[in-house]
mmCIF file of C-alpha atoms in Angstrom:
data_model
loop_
_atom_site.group_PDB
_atom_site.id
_atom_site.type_symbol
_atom_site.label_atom_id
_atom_site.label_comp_id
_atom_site.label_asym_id
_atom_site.label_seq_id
_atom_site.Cartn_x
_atom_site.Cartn_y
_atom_site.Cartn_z
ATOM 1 C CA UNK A 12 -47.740 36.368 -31.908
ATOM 2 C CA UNK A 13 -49.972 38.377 -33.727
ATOM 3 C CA UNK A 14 -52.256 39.098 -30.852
ATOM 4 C CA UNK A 15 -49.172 40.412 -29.350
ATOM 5 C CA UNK A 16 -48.087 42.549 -32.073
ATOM 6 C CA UNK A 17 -51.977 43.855 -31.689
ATOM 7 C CA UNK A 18 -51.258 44.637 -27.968
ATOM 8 C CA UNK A 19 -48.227 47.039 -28.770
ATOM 9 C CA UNK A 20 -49.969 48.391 -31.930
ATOM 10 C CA UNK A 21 -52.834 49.835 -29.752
ATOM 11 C CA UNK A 22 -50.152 51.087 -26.710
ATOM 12 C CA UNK A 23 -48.539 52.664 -29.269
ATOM 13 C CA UNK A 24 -51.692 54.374 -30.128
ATOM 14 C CA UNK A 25 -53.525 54.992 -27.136
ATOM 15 C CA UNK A 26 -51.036 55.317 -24.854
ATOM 16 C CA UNK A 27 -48.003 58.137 -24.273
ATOM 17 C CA UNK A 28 -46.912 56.430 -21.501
ATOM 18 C CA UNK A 29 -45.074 53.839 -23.720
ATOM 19 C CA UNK A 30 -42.520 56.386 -25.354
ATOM 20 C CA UNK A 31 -41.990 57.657 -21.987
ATOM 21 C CA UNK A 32 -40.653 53.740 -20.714
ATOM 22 C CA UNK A 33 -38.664 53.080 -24.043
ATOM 23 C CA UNK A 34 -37.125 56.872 -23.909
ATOM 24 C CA UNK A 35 -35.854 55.224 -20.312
ATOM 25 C CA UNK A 36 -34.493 52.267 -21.531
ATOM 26 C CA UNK A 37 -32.396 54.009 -23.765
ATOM 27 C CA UNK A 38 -31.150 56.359 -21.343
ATOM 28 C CA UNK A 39 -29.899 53.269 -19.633
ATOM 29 C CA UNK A 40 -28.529 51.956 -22.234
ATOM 30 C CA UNK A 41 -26.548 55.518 -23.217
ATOM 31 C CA UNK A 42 -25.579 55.665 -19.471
ATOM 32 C CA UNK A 43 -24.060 51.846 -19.512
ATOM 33 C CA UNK A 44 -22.278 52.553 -23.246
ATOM 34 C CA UNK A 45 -20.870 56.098 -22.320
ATOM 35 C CA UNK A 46 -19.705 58.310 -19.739
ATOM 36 C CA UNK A 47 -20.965 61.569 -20.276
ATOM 37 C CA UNK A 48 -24.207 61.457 -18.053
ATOM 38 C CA UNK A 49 -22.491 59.615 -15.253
ATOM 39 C CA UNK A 50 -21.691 62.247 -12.912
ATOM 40 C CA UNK A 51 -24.772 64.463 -13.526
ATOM 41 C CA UNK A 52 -27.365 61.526 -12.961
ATOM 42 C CA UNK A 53 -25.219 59.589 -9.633
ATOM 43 C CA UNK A 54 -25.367 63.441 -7.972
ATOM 44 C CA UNK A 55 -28.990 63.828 -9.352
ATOM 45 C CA UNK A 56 -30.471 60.705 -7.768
ATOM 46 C CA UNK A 57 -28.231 60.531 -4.662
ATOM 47 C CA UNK A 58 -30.457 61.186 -1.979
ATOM 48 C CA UNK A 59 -32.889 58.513 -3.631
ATOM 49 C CA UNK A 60 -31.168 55.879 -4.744
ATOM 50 C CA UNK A 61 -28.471 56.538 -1.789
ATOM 51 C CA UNK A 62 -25.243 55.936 -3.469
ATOM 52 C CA UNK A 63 -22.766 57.279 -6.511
ATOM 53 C CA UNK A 64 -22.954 53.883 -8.378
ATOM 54 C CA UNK A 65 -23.923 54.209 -12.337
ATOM 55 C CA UNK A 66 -25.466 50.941 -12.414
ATOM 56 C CA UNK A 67 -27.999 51.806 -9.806
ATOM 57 C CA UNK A 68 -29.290 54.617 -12.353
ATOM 58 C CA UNK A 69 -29.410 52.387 -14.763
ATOM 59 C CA UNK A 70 -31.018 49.830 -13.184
ATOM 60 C CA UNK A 71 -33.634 52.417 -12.087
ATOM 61 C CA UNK A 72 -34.215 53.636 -15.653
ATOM 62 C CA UNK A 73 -34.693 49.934 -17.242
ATOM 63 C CA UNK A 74 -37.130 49.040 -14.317
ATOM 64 C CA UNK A 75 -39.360 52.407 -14.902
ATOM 65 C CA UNK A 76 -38.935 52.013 -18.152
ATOM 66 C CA UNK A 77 -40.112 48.255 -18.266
ATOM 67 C CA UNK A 78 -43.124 49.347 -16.106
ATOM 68 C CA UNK A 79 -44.370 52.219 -18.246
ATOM 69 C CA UNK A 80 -44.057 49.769 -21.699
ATOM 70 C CA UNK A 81 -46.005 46.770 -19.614
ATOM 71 C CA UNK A 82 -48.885 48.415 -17.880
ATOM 72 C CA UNK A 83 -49.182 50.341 -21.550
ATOM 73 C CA UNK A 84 -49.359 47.646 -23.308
ATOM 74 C CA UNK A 85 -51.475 45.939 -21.008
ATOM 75 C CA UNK A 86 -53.950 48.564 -20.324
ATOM 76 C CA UNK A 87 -54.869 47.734 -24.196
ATOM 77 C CA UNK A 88 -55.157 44.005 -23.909
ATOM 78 C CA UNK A 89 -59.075 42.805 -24.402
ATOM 79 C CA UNK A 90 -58.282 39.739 -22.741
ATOM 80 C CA UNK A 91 -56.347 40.864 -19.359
ATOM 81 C CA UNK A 92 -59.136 44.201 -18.957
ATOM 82 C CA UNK A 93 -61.521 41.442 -19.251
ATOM 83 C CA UNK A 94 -60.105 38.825 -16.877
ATOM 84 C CA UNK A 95 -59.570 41.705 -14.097
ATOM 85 C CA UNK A 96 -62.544 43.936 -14.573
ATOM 86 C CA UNK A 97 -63.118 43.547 -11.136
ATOM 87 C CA UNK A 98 -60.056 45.979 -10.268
ATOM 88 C CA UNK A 99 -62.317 49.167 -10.159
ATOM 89 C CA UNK A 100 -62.261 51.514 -7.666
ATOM 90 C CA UNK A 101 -60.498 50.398 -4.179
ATOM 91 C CA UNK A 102 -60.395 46.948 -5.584
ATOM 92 C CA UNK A 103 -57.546 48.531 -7.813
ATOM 93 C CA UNK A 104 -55.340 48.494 -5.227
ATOM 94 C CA UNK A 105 -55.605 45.225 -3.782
ATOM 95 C CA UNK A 106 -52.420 43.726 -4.866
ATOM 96 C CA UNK A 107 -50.229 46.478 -3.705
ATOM 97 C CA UNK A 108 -50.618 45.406 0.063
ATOM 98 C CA UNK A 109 -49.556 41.785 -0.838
ATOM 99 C CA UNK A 110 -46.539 43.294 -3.170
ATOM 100 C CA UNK A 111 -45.524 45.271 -0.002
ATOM 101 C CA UNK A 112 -45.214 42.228 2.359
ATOM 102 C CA UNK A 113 -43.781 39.944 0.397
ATOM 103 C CA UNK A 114 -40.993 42.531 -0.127
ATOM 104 C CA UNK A 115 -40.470 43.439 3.568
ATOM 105 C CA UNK A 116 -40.516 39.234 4.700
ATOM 106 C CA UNK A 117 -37.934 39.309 1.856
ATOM 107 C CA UNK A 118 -35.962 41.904 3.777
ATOM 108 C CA UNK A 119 -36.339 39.946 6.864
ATOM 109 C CA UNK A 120 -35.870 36.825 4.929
ATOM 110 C CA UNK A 121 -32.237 38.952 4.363
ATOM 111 C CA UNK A 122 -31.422 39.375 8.250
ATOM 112 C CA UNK A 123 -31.767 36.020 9.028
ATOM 113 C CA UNK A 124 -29.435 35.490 6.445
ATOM 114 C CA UNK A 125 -26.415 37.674 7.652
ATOM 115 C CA UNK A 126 -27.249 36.228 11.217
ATOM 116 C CA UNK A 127 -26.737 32.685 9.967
ATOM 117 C CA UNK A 128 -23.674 33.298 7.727
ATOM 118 C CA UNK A 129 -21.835 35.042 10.894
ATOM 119 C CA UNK A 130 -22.944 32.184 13.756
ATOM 120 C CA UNK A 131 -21.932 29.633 11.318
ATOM 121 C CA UNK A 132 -17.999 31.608 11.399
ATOM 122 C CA UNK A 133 -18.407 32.148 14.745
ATOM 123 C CA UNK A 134 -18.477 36.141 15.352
ATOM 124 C CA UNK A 135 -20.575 38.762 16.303
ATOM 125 C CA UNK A 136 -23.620 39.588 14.604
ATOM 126 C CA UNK A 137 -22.665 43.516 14.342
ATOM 127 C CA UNK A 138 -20.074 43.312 12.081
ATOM 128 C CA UNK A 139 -19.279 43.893 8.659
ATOM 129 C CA UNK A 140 -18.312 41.082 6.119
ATOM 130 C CA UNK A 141 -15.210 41.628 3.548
ATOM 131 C CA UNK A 142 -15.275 39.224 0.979
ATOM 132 C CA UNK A 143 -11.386 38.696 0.043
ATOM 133 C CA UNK A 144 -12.052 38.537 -4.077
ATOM 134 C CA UNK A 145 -10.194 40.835 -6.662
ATOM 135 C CA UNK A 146 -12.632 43.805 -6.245
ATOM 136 C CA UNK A 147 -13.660 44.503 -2.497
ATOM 137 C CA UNK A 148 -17.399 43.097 -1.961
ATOM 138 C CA UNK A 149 -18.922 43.932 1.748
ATOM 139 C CA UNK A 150 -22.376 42.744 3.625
ATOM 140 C CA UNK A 151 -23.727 43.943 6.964
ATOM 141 C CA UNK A 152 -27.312 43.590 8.960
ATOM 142 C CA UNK A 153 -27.562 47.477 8.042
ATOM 143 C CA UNK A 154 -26.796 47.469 4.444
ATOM 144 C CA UNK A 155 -27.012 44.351 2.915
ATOM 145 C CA UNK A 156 -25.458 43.037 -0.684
ATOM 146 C CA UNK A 157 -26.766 39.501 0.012
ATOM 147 C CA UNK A 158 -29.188 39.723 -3.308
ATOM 148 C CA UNK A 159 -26.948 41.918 -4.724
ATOM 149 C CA UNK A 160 -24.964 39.730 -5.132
ATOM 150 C CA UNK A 161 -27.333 37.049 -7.236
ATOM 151 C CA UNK A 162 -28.659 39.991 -9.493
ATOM 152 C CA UNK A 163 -24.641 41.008 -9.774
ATOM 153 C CA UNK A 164 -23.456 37.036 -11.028
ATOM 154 C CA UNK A 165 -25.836 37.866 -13.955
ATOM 155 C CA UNK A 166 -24.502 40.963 -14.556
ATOM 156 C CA UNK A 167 -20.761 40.643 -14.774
ATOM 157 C CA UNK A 168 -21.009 39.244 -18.002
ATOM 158 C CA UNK A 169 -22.542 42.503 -19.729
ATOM 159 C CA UNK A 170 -21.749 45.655 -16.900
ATOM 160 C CA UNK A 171 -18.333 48.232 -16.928
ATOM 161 C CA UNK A 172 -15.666 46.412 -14.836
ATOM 162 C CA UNK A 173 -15.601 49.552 -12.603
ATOM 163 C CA UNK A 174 -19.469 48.610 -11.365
ATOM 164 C CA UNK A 175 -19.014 46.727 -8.359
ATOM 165 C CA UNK A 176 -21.572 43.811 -8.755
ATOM 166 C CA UNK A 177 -21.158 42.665 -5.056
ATOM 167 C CA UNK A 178 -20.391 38.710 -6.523
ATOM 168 C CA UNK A 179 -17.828 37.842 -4.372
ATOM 169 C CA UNK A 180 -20.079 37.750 -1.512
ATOM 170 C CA UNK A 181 -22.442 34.989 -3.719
ATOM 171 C CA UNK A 182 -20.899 32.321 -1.854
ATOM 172 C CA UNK A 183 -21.478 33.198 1.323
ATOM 173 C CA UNK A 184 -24.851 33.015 0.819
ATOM 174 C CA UNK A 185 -26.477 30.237 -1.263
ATOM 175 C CA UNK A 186 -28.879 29.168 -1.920
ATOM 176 C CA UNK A 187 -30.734 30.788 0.336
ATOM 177 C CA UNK A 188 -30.539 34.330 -1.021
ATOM 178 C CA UNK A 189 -31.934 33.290 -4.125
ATOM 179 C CA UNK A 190 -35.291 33.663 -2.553
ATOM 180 C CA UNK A 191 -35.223 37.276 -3.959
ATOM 181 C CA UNK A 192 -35.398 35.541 -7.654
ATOM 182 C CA UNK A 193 -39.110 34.317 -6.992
ATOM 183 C CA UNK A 194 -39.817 36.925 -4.624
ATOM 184 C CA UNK A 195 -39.239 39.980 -7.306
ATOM 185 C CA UNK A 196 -41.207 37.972 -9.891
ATOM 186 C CA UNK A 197 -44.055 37.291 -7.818
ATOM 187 C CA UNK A 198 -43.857 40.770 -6.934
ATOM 188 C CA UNK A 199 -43.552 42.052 -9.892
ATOM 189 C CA UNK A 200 -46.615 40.138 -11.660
ATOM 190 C CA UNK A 201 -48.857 41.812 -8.873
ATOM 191 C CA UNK A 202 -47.774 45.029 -9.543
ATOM 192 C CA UNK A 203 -48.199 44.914 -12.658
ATOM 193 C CA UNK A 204 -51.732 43.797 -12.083
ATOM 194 C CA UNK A 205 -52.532 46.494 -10.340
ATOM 195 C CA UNK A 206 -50.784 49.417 -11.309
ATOM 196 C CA UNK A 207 -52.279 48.557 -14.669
ATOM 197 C CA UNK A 208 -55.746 49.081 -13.726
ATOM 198 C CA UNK A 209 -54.600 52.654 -11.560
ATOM 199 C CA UNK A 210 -55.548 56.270 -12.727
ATOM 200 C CA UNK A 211 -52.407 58.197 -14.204
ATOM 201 C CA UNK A 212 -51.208 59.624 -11.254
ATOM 202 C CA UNK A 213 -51.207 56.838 -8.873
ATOM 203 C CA UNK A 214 -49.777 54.904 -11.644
ATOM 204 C CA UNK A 215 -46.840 57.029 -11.967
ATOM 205 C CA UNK A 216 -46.263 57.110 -8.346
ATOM 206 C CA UNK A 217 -46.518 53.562 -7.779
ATOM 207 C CA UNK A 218 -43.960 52.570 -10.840
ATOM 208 C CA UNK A 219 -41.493 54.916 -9.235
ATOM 209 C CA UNK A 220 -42.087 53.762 -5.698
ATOM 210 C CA UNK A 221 -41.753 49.692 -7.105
ATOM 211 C CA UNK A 222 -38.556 50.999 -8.667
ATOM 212 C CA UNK A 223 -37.129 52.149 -5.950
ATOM 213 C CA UNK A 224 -38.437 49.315 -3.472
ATOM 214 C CA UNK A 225 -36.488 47.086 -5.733
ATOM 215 C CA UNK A 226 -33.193 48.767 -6.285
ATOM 216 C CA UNK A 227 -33.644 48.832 -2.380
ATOM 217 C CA UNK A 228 -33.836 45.207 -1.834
ATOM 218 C CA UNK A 229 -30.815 44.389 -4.002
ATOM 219 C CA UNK A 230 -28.541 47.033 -3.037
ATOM 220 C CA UNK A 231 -28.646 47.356 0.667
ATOM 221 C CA UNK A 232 -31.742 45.362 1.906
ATOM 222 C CA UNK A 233 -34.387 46.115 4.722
ATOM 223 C CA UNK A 234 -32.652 49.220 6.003
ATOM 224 C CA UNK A 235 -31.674 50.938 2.795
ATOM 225 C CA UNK A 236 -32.658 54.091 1.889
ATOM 226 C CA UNK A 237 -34.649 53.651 -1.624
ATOM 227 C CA UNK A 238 -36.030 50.797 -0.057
ATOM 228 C CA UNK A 239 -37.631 52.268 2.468
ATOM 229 C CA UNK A 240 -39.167 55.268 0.194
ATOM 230 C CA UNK A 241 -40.125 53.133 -2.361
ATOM 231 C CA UNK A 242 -42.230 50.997 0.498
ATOM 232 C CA UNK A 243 -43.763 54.118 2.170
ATOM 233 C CA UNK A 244 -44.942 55.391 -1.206
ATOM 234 C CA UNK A 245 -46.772 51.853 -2.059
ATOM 235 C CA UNK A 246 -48.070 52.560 1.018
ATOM 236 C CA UNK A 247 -49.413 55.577 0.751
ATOM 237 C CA UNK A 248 -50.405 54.372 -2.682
ATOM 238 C CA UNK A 249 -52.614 51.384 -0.660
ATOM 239 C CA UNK A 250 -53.947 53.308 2.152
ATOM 240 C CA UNK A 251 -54.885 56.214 0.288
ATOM 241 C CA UNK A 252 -56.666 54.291 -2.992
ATOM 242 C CA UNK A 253 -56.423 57.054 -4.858
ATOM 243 C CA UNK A 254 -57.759 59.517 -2.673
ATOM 244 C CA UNK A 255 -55.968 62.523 -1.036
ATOM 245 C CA UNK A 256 -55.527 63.979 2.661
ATOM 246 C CA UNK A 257 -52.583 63.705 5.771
ATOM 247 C CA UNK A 258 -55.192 60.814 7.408
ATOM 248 C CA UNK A 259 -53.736 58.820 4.528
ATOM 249 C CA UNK A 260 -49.766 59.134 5.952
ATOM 250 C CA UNK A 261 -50.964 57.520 9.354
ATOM 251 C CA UNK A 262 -50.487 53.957 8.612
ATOM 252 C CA UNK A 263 -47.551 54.538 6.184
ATOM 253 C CA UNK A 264 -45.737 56.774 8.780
ATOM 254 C CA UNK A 265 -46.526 54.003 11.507
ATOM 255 C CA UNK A 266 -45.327 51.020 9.917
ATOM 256 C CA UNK A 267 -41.910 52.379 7.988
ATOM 257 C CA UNK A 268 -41.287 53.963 11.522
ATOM 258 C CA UNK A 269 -40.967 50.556 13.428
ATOM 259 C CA UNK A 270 -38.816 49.821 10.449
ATOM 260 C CA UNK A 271 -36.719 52.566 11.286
ATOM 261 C CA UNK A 272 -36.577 51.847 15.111
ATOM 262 C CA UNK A 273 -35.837 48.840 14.697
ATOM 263 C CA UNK A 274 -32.586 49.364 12.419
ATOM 264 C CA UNK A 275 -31.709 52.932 14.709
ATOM 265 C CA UNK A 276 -32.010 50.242 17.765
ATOM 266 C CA UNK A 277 -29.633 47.585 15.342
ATOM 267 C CA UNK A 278 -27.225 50.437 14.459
ATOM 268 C CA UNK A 279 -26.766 51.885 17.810
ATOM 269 C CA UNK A 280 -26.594 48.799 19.973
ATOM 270 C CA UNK A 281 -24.659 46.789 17.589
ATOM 271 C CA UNK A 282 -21.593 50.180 17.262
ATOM 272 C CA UNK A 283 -18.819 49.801 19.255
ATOM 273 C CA UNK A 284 -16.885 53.815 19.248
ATOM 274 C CA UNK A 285 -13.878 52.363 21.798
ATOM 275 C CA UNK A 286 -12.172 50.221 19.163
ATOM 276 C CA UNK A 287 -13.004 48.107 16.272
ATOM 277 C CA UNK A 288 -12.320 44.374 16.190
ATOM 278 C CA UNK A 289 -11.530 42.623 13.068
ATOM 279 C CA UNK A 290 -11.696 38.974 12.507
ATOM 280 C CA UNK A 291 -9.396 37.236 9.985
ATOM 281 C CA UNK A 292 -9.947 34.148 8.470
ATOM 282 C CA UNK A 293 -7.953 31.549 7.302
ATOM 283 C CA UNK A 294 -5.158 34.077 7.687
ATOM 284 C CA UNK A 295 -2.245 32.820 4.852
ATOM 285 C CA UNK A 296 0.519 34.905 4.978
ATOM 286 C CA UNK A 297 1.436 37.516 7.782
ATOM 287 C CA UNK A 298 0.422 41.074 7.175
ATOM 288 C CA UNK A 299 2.132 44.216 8.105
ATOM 289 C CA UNK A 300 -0.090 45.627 10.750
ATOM 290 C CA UNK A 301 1.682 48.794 11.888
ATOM 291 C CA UNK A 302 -0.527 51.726 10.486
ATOM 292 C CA UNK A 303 -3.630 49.891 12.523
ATOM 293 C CA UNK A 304 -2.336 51.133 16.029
ATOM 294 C CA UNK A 305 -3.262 47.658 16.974
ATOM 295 C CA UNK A 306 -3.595 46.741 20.800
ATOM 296 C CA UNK A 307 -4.739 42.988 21.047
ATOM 297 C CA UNK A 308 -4.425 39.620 18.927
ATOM 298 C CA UNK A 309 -5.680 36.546 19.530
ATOM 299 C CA UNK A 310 -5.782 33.650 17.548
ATOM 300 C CA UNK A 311 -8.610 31.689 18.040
ATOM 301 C CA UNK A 312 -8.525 28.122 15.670
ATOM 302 C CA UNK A 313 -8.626 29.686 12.075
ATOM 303 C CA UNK A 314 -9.583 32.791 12.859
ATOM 304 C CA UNK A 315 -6.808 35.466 13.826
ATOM 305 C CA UNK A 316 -8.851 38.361 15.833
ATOM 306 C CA UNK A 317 -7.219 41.647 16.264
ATOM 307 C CA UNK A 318 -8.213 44.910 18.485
ATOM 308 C CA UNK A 319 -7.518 48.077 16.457
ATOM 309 C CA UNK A 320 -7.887 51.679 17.709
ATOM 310 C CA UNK A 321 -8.233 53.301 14.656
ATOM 311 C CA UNK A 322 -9.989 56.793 14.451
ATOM 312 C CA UNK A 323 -10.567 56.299 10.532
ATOM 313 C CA UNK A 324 -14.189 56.386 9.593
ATOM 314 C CA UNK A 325 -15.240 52.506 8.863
ATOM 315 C CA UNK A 326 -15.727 53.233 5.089
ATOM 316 C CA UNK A 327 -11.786 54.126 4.977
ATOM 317 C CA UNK A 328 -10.643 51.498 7.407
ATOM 318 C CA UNK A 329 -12.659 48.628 5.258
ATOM 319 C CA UNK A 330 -11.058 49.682 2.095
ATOM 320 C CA UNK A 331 -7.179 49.623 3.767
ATOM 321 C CA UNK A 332 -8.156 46.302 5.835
ATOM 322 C CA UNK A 333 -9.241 44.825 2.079
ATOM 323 C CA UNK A 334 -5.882 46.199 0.606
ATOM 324 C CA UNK A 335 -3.884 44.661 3.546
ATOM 325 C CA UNK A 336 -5.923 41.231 3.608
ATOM 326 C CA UNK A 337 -6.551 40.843 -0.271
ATOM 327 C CA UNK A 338 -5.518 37.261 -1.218
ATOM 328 C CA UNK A 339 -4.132 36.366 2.139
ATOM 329 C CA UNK A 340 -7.436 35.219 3.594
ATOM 330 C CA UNK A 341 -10.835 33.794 2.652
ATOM 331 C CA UNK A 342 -13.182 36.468 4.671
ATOM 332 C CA UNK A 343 -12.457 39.209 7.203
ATOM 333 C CA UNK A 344 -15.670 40.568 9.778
ATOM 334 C CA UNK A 345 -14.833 44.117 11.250
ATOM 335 C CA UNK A 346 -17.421 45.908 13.829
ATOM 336 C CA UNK A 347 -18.563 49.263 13.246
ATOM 337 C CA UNK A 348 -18.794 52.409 14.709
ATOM 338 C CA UNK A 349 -22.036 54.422 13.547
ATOM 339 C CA UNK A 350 -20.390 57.789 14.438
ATOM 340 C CA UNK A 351 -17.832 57.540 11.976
ATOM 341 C CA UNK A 352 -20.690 57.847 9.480
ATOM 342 C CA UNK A 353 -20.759 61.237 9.895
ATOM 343 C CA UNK A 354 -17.148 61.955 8.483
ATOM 344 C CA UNK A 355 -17.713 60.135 5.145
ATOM 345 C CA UNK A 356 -14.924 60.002 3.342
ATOM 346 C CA UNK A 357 -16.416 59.829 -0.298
ATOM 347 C CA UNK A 358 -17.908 62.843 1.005
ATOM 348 C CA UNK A 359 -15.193 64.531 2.021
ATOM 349 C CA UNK A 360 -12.825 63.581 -1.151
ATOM 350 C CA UNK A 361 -15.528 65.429 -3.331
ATOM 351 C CA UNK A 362 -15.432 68.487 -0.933
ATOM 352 C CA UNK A 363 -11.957 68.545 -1.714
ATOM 353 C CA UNK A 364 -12.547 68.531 -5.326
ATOM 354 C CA UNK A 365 -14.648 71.340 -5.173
ATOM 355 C CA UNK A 366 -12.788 74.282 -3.307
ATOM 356 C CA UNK A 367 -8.934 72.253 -4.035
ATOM 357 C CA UNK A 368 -8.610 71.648 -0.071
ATOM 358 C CA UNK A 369 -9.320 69.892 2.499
ATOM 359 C CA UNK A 370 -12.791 70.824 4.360
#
């Protein structure tokens, strides 16, 4: 213990880097207590953490935060600068290649799982999951809340009520989603390792990009957007080793491009623009159907399948389908339409805010 106390004693003193990473974690921790940053920070980080939720900054902030205190305090540890004095020059990088696979087999790891959850119901692989729990909780191949939905389980206990923790789709999806518990700890430790023994710069970039990468594989998987930037810049991170020039973007460009592909090939062939087809089950009670223009139904053992024509972006016709459905089944699975995307409601709503009509 006193070693310890030692450690942070010299961080404090030879590093600057620690009062940046506890300034963070009390950002968080304003951010989760009040309200007044909310709005400013969700709009701030949208295009990188791709979404409006609070608790997506905060997690953000606590990780960074985290990073900056541990790599300070490590940096000033006799005993860990001796064990890995090896990590000089390229060799400080090492670990970063072997953080970055383990993360994308973990996003893999995450397809497989929505695959086998939907063949063991019986329905198409392209379609969205609705858990039918007191605050709506969805899933897809494209944006996945699988190991959201372990870190959110934790979380309910301590987070605002209005933070949607994804927990309802827990169920669904055990045990084999908590893979991401030993994944982000392995991953984690060999960060840590590494970054550590980086020069300032590349250990900035790298504690951001890890940040991101994890926030990523939590909320909304292999195909999500800080996900994907957080890999690329460990990437470039790797490949680069702390040098500069556009030869250094090859590889990275190369690799998060198949990613790409291969969701913009998932997305596209698995949209269906004609009409949307929603799968009930364990339908309860009988729900009033009229505002779906619906054109088919077909009941199919314990699952009640219905053909809707519906021209309302998905994100809309999710939330009405969970208000219809809520308590009168177990779990509903609705195909998408990637075109309806583009007319985002949330989007929309706050364009209406801002010039008090609709644009």
């Amino acid at each position: 213990m006193i070693y310890i106390i030692s450690c942070i004693k010299k961080a404090f003193l030879n590093s600057k880097s620690i009062y940046l990473g506890i300034f963070l974690i009390l950002l968080a921790a304003f951010i989760l207590a009040t309200d007044c940053l909310d709005s400013f920070l969700t709009t701030l980080l949208w295009p990188l953490l791709e979404g409006s939720s609070e608790g997506k900054c905060v997690l953000f902030f606590v990780l960074m935060g985290s990073m900056f205190i541990i790599t300070a305090i490590l940096r000033n540890n006799t005993y860990f600068n001796n064990r890995f004095d090896y990590l000089t020059g390229d060799a400080r990088f090492k670990y970063i290649i072997w953080l970055v696979a383990i993360m994308i087999a973990c996003g893999l790891f995450g397809l497989i799982i929505e695959f086998y959850i939907r063949s063991s119901y019986g329905v198409s692989y392209f379609t969205i999951l609705t858990s039918m729990d007191n605050v709506t909780s969805t899933t897809s191949p494209m944006h996945s809340h699988l190991y959201k939905s372990v870190l959110g389980y934790v979380a309910n206990t301590f987070v605002p009520s209005h933070i949607n923790t994804a927990s309802s789709i827990l169920k669904f999806s055990l045990p084999y989603n908590l893979v991401v518990i030993p994944v982000v700890i392995i991953s984690f430790i060999l960060g840590m390792i590494s970054i550590t023994r980086m020069g300032s710069l590349s250990r900035f970039i790298s504690i951001f990009a890890f940040s991101m990468a994890i926030i990523g594989i939590f909320d909304g998987g292999m195909f999500s957007q800080p996900f994907l930037i957080g890999i690329f810049l460990l990437l470039i991170i790797w490949n680069a080793k702390g040098h500069y020039g556009i030869k250094y973007l090859i590889n990275p460009v190369v690799i998060i491009g198949l990613i790409l592909i291969l969701g913009f090939f998932m997305e596209i062939g698995g949209s269906n623009s004609a009409y949307h087809t929603l799968t009930v089950v364990n339908q309860s009670e009988p729900v009033d159907m009229s505002n779906y223009n619906v054109t088919h139904v077909e009941i199919v053992g314990d699952k009640t399948i219905y053909t809707i024509n519906s021209t309302a972006p998905d994100k809309e016709l999710i939330q009405e389908v969970f208000e219809s459905f809520d308590h009168k089944c177990d779990v509903t699975f609705m195909t998408w339409d990637f075109y309806s995307y583009f007319e985002n409601p949330t989007m929309k709503l706050r364009q209406e805010e801002k010039y008090g009509y609709p644009v």
